[in-house]
Amino acid sequence: MSEATDRKSGFAVLVGRTNVGKSTLLNALVGTKIAIVTPKPQTTRDTYHGVVTRPEGQIVFVDTPGIFETEPTKLVANLHHKVRDALEGIDVVVHVVDPSRAIGTEDRHVIELVRHVTQPRILVLNKADLPERPWRQDWLDRAGEYAHALEVSALTGKGVEELVRAIMGLLPTGPLHYPEGQVTNVSNEFWIREVIREKIYLQTGQEVPYTATVQVEKIEDRQTKDGKPLLYIKAAILTTDDRHQRMLIGAGGRRVREIGAAARHELEVALNRKVFLDLTVLVDPHWMDRLETA
Ligand SMILES: Nc1nc2c(ncn2[C@@H]2O[C@H](COP(=O)(O)OP(=O)(O)OP(=O)(O)O)[C@@H](O)[C@H]2O)c(=O)[nH]1
Ligand SMILES: [Mg+2]
């Protein structure tokens, strides 16, 4: 924590239906990849922080799991519980929407959730780069319920600076929550888990990603044979049943090898050193039961 100053400081939570681009926006705001992004819904499963520090102040963005309508599983209940929790103790609510898709039940659920918070709200119409956004005007018609309504493209960066300025304008002054230079609260272990999870979403179909989680068992600094630094990681993909285990492993182990290779590549580029990723696929029918839903 730094000394109290006249700088702005506070929390802005990103909420919205699943797949609207909250995590892509978090990465664009911070300017580096913190959150995993995939074309599949329900990618984000935890709330975490991306920090933007400027001379005028600091915004701590909180990414949240998207709201979605699906079979009520323990996992879904856990994710929605995390969104409600994330709305506590924040300064600004950023409601992210995708005007290329019809306003549906999931959006109405978020509208209700957001309507009940007392903090200032900003409506963000994302995906401004898309040529067809038929529901743009329907969202703009709701702008009166928000302190600001802004159009951005998390993909190209358009409008992202304007969003930072709008939020800064709504924050109180106070001590910074993170030291200058720190961009997230995500631990190395959490990040490794997320990178592997992203590759599962990208490389397996249909329901497979939704029955899977990743457990990191060991992270060790080692050396390659020629004395270069090597990060050894032992991790397991847990899935709820045998059929999904077989799909994750693939013929002759090909699928899990591809997931591992893609994750290893991303980790090596980010860490700028060799990574050995020992990845297995295990059946654990109870992993979801251990999640908190209260
Ligand atoms: N064209 C376009 N696509 C975008 C934009 N922002 C995000 N996307 C895409 O939308 C999809 C979903 O993005 P995410 O950032 O994972 O969405 P999310 O809201 O975090 O989704 P959940 O974590 O599942 O709630 C991905 O395929 C992104 O590439 C944008 O500004 N323009
Ligand atoms: Mg997300």
mmCIF file of C-alpha atoms and ligand atoms in Angstrom:
data_model
loop_
_atom_site.group_PDB
_atom_site.id
_atom_site.type_symbol
_atom_site.label_atom_id
_atom_site.label_comp_id
_atom_site.label_asym_id
_atom_site.label_seq_id
_atom_site.Cartn_x
_atom_site.Cartn_y
_atom_site.Cartn_z
ATOM 1 C CA MET A 1 0.000 0.000 0.000
ATOM 2 C CA SER A 2 1.305 3.462 -0.814
ATOM 3 C CA GLU A 3 0.698 6.646 1.152
ATOM 4 C CA ALA A 4 -2.666 8.344 0.846
ATOM 5 C CA THR A 5 -2.489 10.889 -1.974
ATOM 6 C CA ASP A 6 -4.910 12.805 -4.122
ATOM 7 C CA ARG A 7 -4.751 9.999 -6.683
ATOM 8 C CA LYS A 8 -7.880 8.095 -7.648
ATOM 9 C CA SER A 9 -8.092 4.528 -6.441
ATOM 10 C CA GLY A 10 -10.760 1.847 -6.509
ATOM 11 C CA PHE A 11 -12.285 -1.335 -7.834
ATOM 12 C CA ALA A 12 -14.252 -1.727 -11.069
ATOM 13 C CA VAL A 13 -15.960 -5.045 -11.619
ATOM 14 C CA LEU A 14 -16.593 -6.418 -15.140
ATOM 15 C CA VAL A 15 -19.917 -8.246 -15.280
ATOM 16 C CA GLY A 16 -21.991 -9.601 -18.134
ATOM 17 C CA ARG A 17 -23.409 -12.572 -19.900
ATOM 18 C CA THR A 18 -20.911 -15.257 -20.804
ATOM 19 C CA ASN A 19 -18.862 -14.727 -23.995
ATOM 20 C CA VAL A 20 -19.378 -10.946 -24.314
ATOM 21 C CA GLY A 21 -15.617 -10.372 -24.025
ATOM 22 C CA LYS A 22 -15.036 -9.433 -20.365
ATOM 23 C CA SER A 23 -11.721 -11.273 -20.159
ATOM 24 C CA THR A 24 -10.572 -9.939 -23.530
ATOM 25 C CA LEU A 25 -11.412 -6.449 -22.255
ATOM 26 C CA LEU A 26 -9.482 -7.025 -19.017
ATOM 27 C CA ASN A 27 -6.415 -8.010 -21.053
ATOM 28 C CA ALA A 28 -6.835 -4.965 -23.329
ATOM 29 C CA LEU A 29 -7.183 -2.621 -20.343
ATOM 30 C CA VAL A 30 -4.059 -3.958 -18.630
ATOM 31 C CA GLY A 31 -2.154 -4.370 -21.896
ATOM 32 C CA THR A 32 -1.039 -7.935 -21.213
ATOM 33 C CA LYS A 33 -2.671 -11.360 -21.131
ATOM 34 C CA ILE A 34 -3.900 -12.065 -17.634
ATOM 35 C CA ALA A 35 -7.190 -13.775 -18.331
ATOM 36 C CA ILE A 36 -7.763 -16.735 -20.620
ATOM 37 C CA VAL A 37 -10.079 -16.164 -23.584
ATOM 38 C CA THR A 38 -11.852 -18.715 -25.745
ATOM 39 C CA PRO A 39 -14.746 -18.700 -28.218
ATOM 40 C CA LYS A 40 -16.634 -21.079 -25.895
ATOM 41 C CA PRO A 41 -18.999 -19.803 -23.196
ATOM 42 C CA GLN A 42 -18.217 -20.198 -19.485
ATOM 43 C CA THR A 43 -14.481 -19.820 -19.869
ATOM 44 C CA THR A 44 -13.726 -17.787 -16.735
ATOM 45 C CA ARG A 45 -14.306 -19.647 -13.460
ATOM 46 C CA ASP A 46 -12.713 -17.339 -10.916
ATOM 47 C CA THR A 47 -12.662 -13.666 -10.103
ATOM 48 C CA TYR A 48 -9.278 -12.024 -10.388
ATOM 49 C CA HIS A 49 -7.687 -8.629 -10.674
ATOM 50 C CA GLY A 50 -6.084 -6.740 -13.542
ATOM 51 C CA VAL A 51 -4.518 -3.470 -12.428
ATOM 52 C CA VAL A 52 -4.258 -0.243 -14.443
ATOM 53 C CA THR A 53 -2.000 2.368 -12.829
ATOM 54 C CA ARG A 54 -1.727 5.876 -14.242
ATOM 55 C CA PRO A 55 -0.380 9.192 -12.915
ATOM 56 C CA GLU A 56 -3.957 10.161 -12.024
ATOM 57 C CA GLY A 57 -4.717 6.963 -10.153
ATOM 58 C CA GLN A 58 -5.248 3.219 -10.135
ATOM 59 C CA ILE A 59 -8.172 1.054 -11.224
ATOM 60 C CA VAL A 60 -8.314 -2.536 -10.029
ATOM 61 C CA PHE A 61 -10.475 -4.395 -12.563
ATOM 62 C CA VAL A 62 -12.201 -7.534 -11.331
ATOM 63 C CA ASP A 63 -12.961 -10.107 -14.040
ATOM 64 C CA THR A 64 -15.872 -12.403 -13.214
ATOM 65 C CA PRO A 65 -17.403 -15.603 -14.604
ATOM 66 C CA GLY A 66 -20.113 -14.831 -17.156
ATOM 67 C CA ILE A 67 -23.775 -15.286 -16.326
ATOM 68 C CA PHE A 68 -25.346 -18.125 -18.275
ATOM 69 C CA GLU A 69 -28.433 -20.260 -18.386
ATOM 70 C CA THR A 70 -27.681 -23.939 -18.372
ATOM 71 C CA GLU A 71 -28.360 -27.058 -16.378
ATOM 72 C CA PRO A 72 -28.033 -26.175 -12.714
ATOM 73 C CA THR A 73 -24.792 -27.908 -11.742
ATOM 74 C CA LYS A 74 -22.588 -27.365 -8.707
ATOM 75 C CA LEU A 75 -20.107 -25.601 -11.006
ATOM 76 C CA VAL A 76 -22.723 -23.145 -12.310
ATOM 77 C CA ALA A 77 -23.934 -22.356 -8.783
ATOM 78 C CA ASN A 78 -20.334 -21.781 -7.717
ATOM 79 C CA LEU A 79 -19.685 -19.384 -10.625
ATOM 80 C CA HIS A 80 -22.824 -17.304 -10.028
ATOM 81 C CA HIS A 81 -21.969 -17.160 -6.326
ATOM 82 C CA LYS A 82 -18.566 -15.705 -7.269
ATOM 83 C CA VAL A 83 -20.201 -12.987 -9.410
ATOM 84 C CA ARG A 84 -22.470 -11.885 -6.546
ATOM 85 C CA ASP A 85 -19.488 -11.863 -4.181
ATOM 86 C CA ALA A 86 -17.478 -9.763 -6.640
ATOM 87 C CA LEU A 87 -20.112 -7.011 -6.497
ATOM 88 C CA GLU A 88 -19.368 -6.440 -2.799
ATOM 89 C CA GLY A 89 -17.007 -3.614 -1.902
ATOM 90 C CA ILE A 90 -16.465 -2.266 -5.395
ATOM 91 C CA ASP A 91 -16.666 1.324 -6.638
ATOM 92 C CA VAL A 92 -17.891 1.040 -10.229
ATOM 93 C CA VAL A 93 -19.846 -1.670 -12.053
ATOM 94 C CA VAL A 94 -18.895 -2.146 -15.699
ATOM 95 C CA HIS A 95 -21.696 -3.998 -17.466
ATOM 96 C CA VAL A 96 -20.237 -5.490 -20.657
ATOM 97 C CA VAL A 97 -22.612 -6.480 -23.476
ATOM 98 C CA ASP A 98 -22.335 -7.896 -26.990
ATOM 99 C CA PRO A 99 -24.695 -6.009 -29.355
ATOM 100 C CA SER A 100 -24.172 -8.578 -32.097
ATOM 101 C CA ARG A 101 -26.415 -10.958 -30.156
ATOM 102 C CA ALA A 102 -30.059 -10.647 -29.166
ATOM 103 C CA ILE A 103 -30.802 -9.530 -25.606
ATOM 104 C CA GLY A 104 -31.773 -12.802 -23.946
ATOM 105 C CA THR A 105 -32.581 -14.320 -20.566
ATOM 106 C CA GLU A 106 -28.952 -14.213 -19.493
ATOM 107 C CA ASP A 107 -28.704 -10.479 -20.249
ATOM 108 C CA ARG A 108 -31.925 -9.811 -18.353
ATOM 109 C CA HIS A 109 -30.490 -11.658 -15.398
ATOM 110 C CA VAL A 110 -27.417 -9.373 -15.453
ATOM 111 C CA ILE A 111 -29.594 -6.252 -15.924
ATOM 112 C CA GLU A 112 -31.460 -7.233 -12.718
ATOM 113 C CA LEU A 113 -28.239 -7.960 -10.844
ATOM 114 C CA VAL A 114 -26.719 -4.627 -11.869
ATOM 115 C CA ARG A 115 -29.906 -2.648 -11.184
ATOM 116 C CA HIS A 116 -29.685 -3.545 -7.513
ATOM 117 C CA VAL A 117 -26.215 -2.170 -6.869
ATOM 118 C CA THR A 118 -25.925 1.343 -5.522
ATOM 119 C CA GLN A 119 -22.531 2.126 -7.074
ATOM 120 C CA PRO A 120 -22.226 3.994 -10.393
ATOM 121 C CA ARG A 121 -22.669 1.790 -13.461
ATOM 122 C CA ILE A 122 -21.116 1.988 -16.912
ATOM 123 C CA LEU A 123 -22.599 0.224 -19.923
ATOM 124 C CA VAL A 124 -19.960 -1.057 -22.347
ATOM 125 C CA LEU A 125 -21.048 -2.150 -25.818
ATOM 126 C CA ASN A 126 -18.164 -4.403 -26.847
ATOM 127 C CA LYS A 127 -17.197 -5.843 -30.252
ATOM 128 C CA ALA A 128 -17.487 -2.452 -31.988
ATOM 129 C CA ASP A 129 -15.260 -3.891 -34.732
ATOM 130 C CA LEU A 130 -18.044 -6.224 -35.906
ATOM 131 C CA PRO A 131 -19.876 -4.904 -38.976
ATOM 132 C CA GLU A 132 -23.248 -6.287 -37.846
ATOM 133 C CA ARG A 133 -24.457 -5.301 -34.396
ATOM 134 C CA PRO A 134 -28.256 -5.390 -34.730
ATOM 135 C CA TRP A 135 -28.931 -4.935 -30.997
ATOM 136 C CA ARG A 136 -26.737 -1.841 -30.619
ATOM 137 C CA GLN A 137 -29.673 0.585 -30.486
ATOM 138 C CA ASP A 138 -31.637 -1.611 -28.051
ATOM 139 C CA TRP A 139 -28.738 -1.344 -25.629
ATOM 140 C CA LEU A 140 -28.225 2.382 -26.243
ATOM 141 C CA ASP A 141 -31.906 2.889 -25.401
ATOM 142 C CA ARG A 142 -31.019 1.696 -21.890
ATOM 143 C CA ALA A 143 -28.157 4.177 -21.483
ATOM 144 C CA GLY A 144 -30.247 6.344 -19.120
ATOM 145 C CA GLU A 145 -29.819 3.750 -16.369
ATOM 146 C CA TYR A 146 -26.038 4.140 -16.486
ATOM 147 C CA ALA A 147 -23.570 6.938 -15.665
ATOM 148 C CA HIS A 148 -21.965 6.382 -19.100
ATOM 149 C CA ALA A 149 -22.564 4.226 -22.152
ATOM 150 C CA LEU A 150 -19.457 3.549 -24.245
ATOM 151 C CA GLU A 151 -18.661 1.553 -27.343
ATOM 152 C CA VAL A 152 -15.400 -0.361 -27.373
ATOM 153 C CA SER A 153 -13.599 -3.145 -29.149
ATOM 154 C CA ALA A 154 -11.596 -5.240 -26.723
ATOM 155 C CA LEU A 155 -10.088 -6.913 -29.770
ATOM 156 C CA THR A 156 -8.695 -3.774 -31.453
ATOM 157 C CA GLY A 157 -8.410 -1.518 -28.384
ATOM 158 C CA LYS A 158 -10.851 1.050 -29.757
ATOM 159 C CA GLY A 159 -12.556 3.011 -26.955
ATOM 160 C CA VAL A 160 -10.538 1.338 -24.193
ATOM 161 C CA GLU A 161 -8.786 4.588 -23.153
ATOM 162 C CA GLU A 162 -12.134 6.394 -22.986
ATOM 163 C CA LEU A 163 -13.375 3.659 -20.662
ATOM 164 C CA VAL A 164 -10.356 4.102 -18.367
ATOM 165 C CA ARG A 165 -11.003 7.859 -18.243
ATOM 166 C CA ALA A 166 -14.711 7.400 -17.511
ATOM 167 C CA ILE A 167 -13.968 5.032 -14.625
ATOM 168 C CA MET A 168 -11.209 7.271 -13.187
ATOM 169 C CA GLY A 169 -13.763 10.070 -13.116
ATOM 170 C CA LEU A 170 -16.053 7.997 -10.889
ATOM 171 C CA LEU A 171 -13.442 6.780 -8.395
ATOM 172 C CA PRO A 172 -12.737 8.288 -4.985
ATOM 173 C CA THR A 173 -9.218 9.387 -4.062
ATOM 174 C CA GLY A 174 -7.256 7.141 -1.753
ATOM 175 C CA PRO A 175 -4.214 4.918 -1.286
ATOM 176 C CA LEU A 176 -3.353 2.549 -4.147
ATOM 177 C CA HIS A 177 -4.238 -1.114 -3.599
ATOM 178 C CA TYR A 178 -1.298 -2.467 -5.612
ATOM 179 C CA PRO A 179 2.311 -1.255 -5.892
ATOM 180 C CA GLU A 180 3.153 0.434 -9.219
ATOM 181 C CA GLY A 181 4.200 -2.205 -11.747
ATOM 182 C CA GLN A 182 2.088 -5.059 -10.361
ATOM 183 C CA VAL A 183 -0.646 -5.930 -12.859
ATOM 184 C CA THR A 184 -2.486 -8.798 -11.194
ATOM 185 C CA ASN A 185 -3.073 -10.800 -8.030
ATOM 186 C CA VAL A 186 -2.889 -14.078 -9.938
ATOM 187 C CA SER A 187 -0.287 -16.523 -8.572
ATOM 188 C CA ASN A 188 2.032 -18.507 -10.830
ATOM 189 C CA GLU A 189 0.227 -21.714 -9.975
ATOM 190 C CA PHE A 190 -3.201 -20.261 -10.783
ATOM 191 C CA TRP A 191 -1.904 -18.865 -14.065
ATOM 192 C CA ILE A 192 -0.400 -22.235 -15.115
ATOM 193 C CA ARG A 193 -3.730 -23.916 -14.323
ATOM 194 C CA GLU A 194 -5.601 -21.349 -16.419
ATOM 195 C CA VAL A 195 -3.266 -21.670 -19.417
ATOM 196 C CA ILE A 196 -3.805 -25.446 -19.438
ATOM 197 C CA ARG A 197 -7.566 -24.955 -19.024
ATOM 198 C CA GLU A 198 -7.619 -22.565 -21.998
ATOM 199 C CA LYS A 199 -5.998 -25.209 -24.202
ATOM 200 C CA ILE A 200 -8.606 -27.775 -23.082
ATOM 201 C CA TYR A 201 -11.358 -25.337 -24.180
ATOM 202 C CA LEU A 202 -9.618 -24.741 -27.498
ATOM 203 C CA GLN A 203 -8.783 -28.366 -28.272
ATOM 204 C CA THR A 204 -11.747 -30.396 -27.104
ATOM 205 C CA GLY A 205 -15.344 -30.228 -28.227
ATOM 206 C CA GLN A 206 -18.790 -29.878 -26.764
ATOM 207 C CA GLU A 207 -19.166 -30.701 -23.108
ATOM 208 C CA VAL A 208 -15.609 -31.907 -22.383
ATOM 209 C CA PRO A 209 -14.244 -28.564 -21.024
ATOM 210 C CA TYR A 210 -17.216 -28.271 -18.661
ATOM 211 C CA THR A 211 -16.482 -31.497 -16.815
ATOM 212 C CA ALA A 212 -12.775 -30.730 -16.519
ATOM 213 C CA THR A 213 -10.577 -28.838 -14.101
ATOM 214 C CA VAL A 214 -6.812 -28.624 -13.698
ATOM 215 C CA GLN A 215 -4.758 -29.366 -10.626
ATOM 216 C CA VAL A 216 -1.115 -28.324 -10.408
ATOM 217 C CA GLU A 217 0.754 -30.815 -8.257
ATOM 218 C CA LYS A 218 4.361 -29.628 -8.422
ATOM 219 C CA ILE A 219 6.322 -26.638 -9.721
ATOM 220 C CA GLU A 220 10.118 -26.919 -9.446
ATOM 221 C CA ASP A 221 13.112 -24.977 -10.708
ATOM 222 C CA ARG A 222 15.401 -27.457 -12.450
ATOM 223 C CA GLN A 223 18.100 -27.371 -15.119
ATOM 224 C CA THR A 224 18.306 -28.759 -18.643
ATOM 225 C CA LYS A 225 21.149 -31.184 -19.446
ATOM 226 C CA ASP A 226 23.211 -28.260 -20.749
ATOM 227 C CA GLY A 227 22.693 -26.238 -17.564
ATOM 228 C CA LYS A 228 19.923 -23.880 -18.709
ATOM 229 C CA PRO A 229 17.048 -22.994 -16.343
ATOM 230 C CA LEU A 230 14.031 -25.267 -16.689
ATOM 231 C CA LEU A 231 10.663 -25.086 -14.973
ATOM 232 C CA TYR A 232 9.306 -28.530 -14.157
ATOM 233 C CA ILE A 233 5.505 -28.661 -13.799
ATOM 234 C CA LYS A 234 3.460 -31.697 -12.833
ATOM 235 C CA ALA A 235 -0.258 -31.191 -13.438
ATOM 236 C CA ALA A 236 -3.382 -33.290 -13.819
ATOM 237 C CA ILE A 237 -6.569 -32.675 -15.765
ATOM 238 C CA LEU A 238 -9.453 -33.966 -13.645
ATOM 239 C CA THR A 239 -12.651 -34.979 -15.365
ATOM 240 C CA THR A 240 -15.855 -36.419 -13.975
ATOM 241 C CA ASP A 241 -16.147 -39.621 -16.036
ATOM 242 C CA ASP A 242 -14.309 -42.261 -18.063
ATOM 243 C CA ARG A 243 -15.771 -41.234 -21.417
ATOM 244 C CA HIS A 244 -14.434 -37.689 -21.094
ATOM 245 C CA GLN A 245 -11.123 -39.028 -19.845
ATOM 246 C CA ARG A 246 -10.799 -41.061 -23.055
ATOM 247 C CA MET A 247 -11.670 -37.989 -25.151
ATOM 248 C CA LEU A 248 -9.104 -35.870 -23.314
ATOM 249 C CA ILE A 249 -6.407 -38.497 -23.766
ATOM 250 C CA GLY A 250 -7.281 -39.103 -27.437
ATOM 251 C CA ALA A 251 -6.082 -41.909 -29.699
ATOM 252 C CA GLY A 252 -2.622 -42.983 -28.579
ATOM 253 C CA GLY A 253 -2.493 -40.028 -26.164
ATOM 254 C CA ARG A 254 -2.540 -37.490 -28.982
ATOM 255 C CA ARG A 255 -5.092 -35.073 -27.515
ATOM 256 C CA VAL A 256 -3.415 -34.643 -24.142
ATOM 257 C CA ARG A 257 -0.045 -34.300 -25.865
ATOM 258 C CA GLU A 258 -1.440 -31.475 -28.017
ATOM 259 C CA ILE A 259 -2.993 -29.732 -25.023
ATOM 260 C CA GLY A 260 0.314 -30.064 -23.158
ATOM 261 C CA ALA A 261 2.389 -28.820 -26.094
ATOM 262 C CA ALA A 262 0.196 -25.726 -26.605
ATOM 263 C CA ALA A 263 0.280 -24.886 -22.881
ATOM 264 C CA ARG A 264 4.030 -25.468 -22.650
ATOM 265 C CA HIS A 265 4.655 -23.214 -25.635
ATOM 266 C CA GLU A 266 2.675 -20.335 -24.095
ATOM 267 C CA LEU A 267 4.357 -20.781 -20.703
ATOM 268 C CA GLU A 268 7.833 -20.857 -22.291
ATOM 269 C CA VAL A 269 7.228 -17.658 -24.256
ATOM 270 C CA ALA A 270 5.849 -15.842 -21.197
ATOM 271 C CA LEU A 271 8.556 -17.081 -18.811
ATOM 272 C CA ASN A 272 11.366 -16.961 -21.375
ATOM 273 C CA ARG A 273 12.711 -20.344 -20.299
ATOM 274 C CA LYS A 274 12.284 -24.047 -20.978
ATOM 275 C CA VAL A 275 9.296 -25.752 -19.440
ATOM 276 C CA PHE A 276 8.777 -29.454 -18.873
ATOM 277 C CA LEU A 277 5.075 -30.129 -18.456
ATOM 278 C CA ASP A 278 4.160 -33.549 -17.104
ATOM 279 C CA LEU A 279 0.413 -33.701 -17.791
ATOM 280 C CA THR A 280 -1.937 -36.589 -16.986
ATOM 281 C CA VAL A 281 -5.719 -37.051 -17.211
ATOM 282 C CA LEU A 282 -7.486 -38.504 -14.166
ATOM 283 C CA VAL A 283 -11.098 -39.297 -13.329
ATOM 284 C CA ASP A 284 -12.392 -37.570 -10.210
ATOM 285 C CA PRO A 285 -16.208 -37.757 -10.118
ATOM 286 C CA HIS A 286 -16.316 -35.481 -7.077
ATOM 287 C CA TRP A 287 -14.231 -32.437 -8.010
ATOM 288 C CA MET A 288 -17.321 -30.236 -8.474
ATOM 289 C CA ASP A 289 -18.757 -31.316 -5.119
ATOM 290 C CA ARG A 290 -15.809 -29.683 -3.414
ATOM 291 C CA LEU A 291 -16.723 -26.236 -4.837
ATOM 292 C CA GLU A 292 -18.318 -23.601 -2.615
ATOM 293 C CA THR A 293 -21.858 -22.556 -3.570
ATOM 294 C CA ALA A 294 -23.221 -20.856 -0.446
HETATM 295 N N1 LIG B 1 -14.949 -9.393 -32.781
HETATM 296 C C1 LIG B 1 -14.702 -9.289 -31.477
HETATM 297 N N2 LIG B 1 -14.613 -10.412 -30.725
HETATM 298 C C2 LIG B 1 -14.355 -10.271 -29.407
HETATM 299 C C3 LIG B 1 -14.153 -9.009 -28.790
HETATM 300 N N3 LIG B 1 -13.937 -9.215 -27.472
HETATM 301 C C4 LIG B 1 -13.978 -10.549 -27.283
HETATM 302 N N4 LIG B 1 -14.229 -11.185 -28.440
HETATM 303 C C5 LIG B 1 -14.340 -12.653 -28.627
HETATM 304 O O1 LIG B 1 -15.433 -13.149 -27.874
HETATM 305 C C6 LIG B 1 -15.146 -14.471 -27.369
HETATM 306 C C7 LIG B 1 -15.358 -14.490 -25.866
HETATM 307 O O2 LIG B 1 -14.376 -13.676 -25.252
HETATM 308 P P1 LIG B 1 -14.054 -13.774 -23.694
HETATM 309 O O3 LIG B 1 -13.180 -12.621 -23.352
HETATM 310 O O4 LIG B 1 -13.582 -15.147 -23.323
HETATM 311 O O5 LIG B 1 -15.523 -13.561 -23.081
HETATM 312 P P2 LIG B 1 -15.977 -13.537 -21.550
HETATM 313 O O6 LIG B 1 -17.059 -12.541 -21.430
HETATM 314 O O7 LIG B 1 -14.799 -13.385 -20.663
HETATM 315 O O8 LIG B 1 -16.582 -15.013 -21.413
HETATM 316 P P3 LIG B 1 -16.778 -15.902 -20.054
HETATM 317 O O9 LIG B 1 -15.470 -15.956 -19.350
HETATM 318 O O10 LIG B 1 -17.193 -17.225 -20.582
HETATM 319 O O11 LIG B 1 -17.851 -15.226 -19.283
HETATM 320 C C8 LIG B 1 -13.724 -14.782 -27.807
HETATM 321 O O12 LIG B 1 -13.786 -15.560 -28.978
HETATM 322 C C9 LIG B 1 -13.129 -13.414 -28.082
HETATM 323 O O13 LIG B 1 -12.082 -13.436 -29.029
HETATM 324 C C10 LIG B 1 -14.238 -7.840 -29.634
HETATM 325 O O14 LIG B 1 -14.094 -6.691 -29.213
HETATM 326 N N5 LIG B 1 -14.521 -8.054 -30.958
HETATM 327 MG MG MG B 2 -14.014 -14.600 -19.192
#
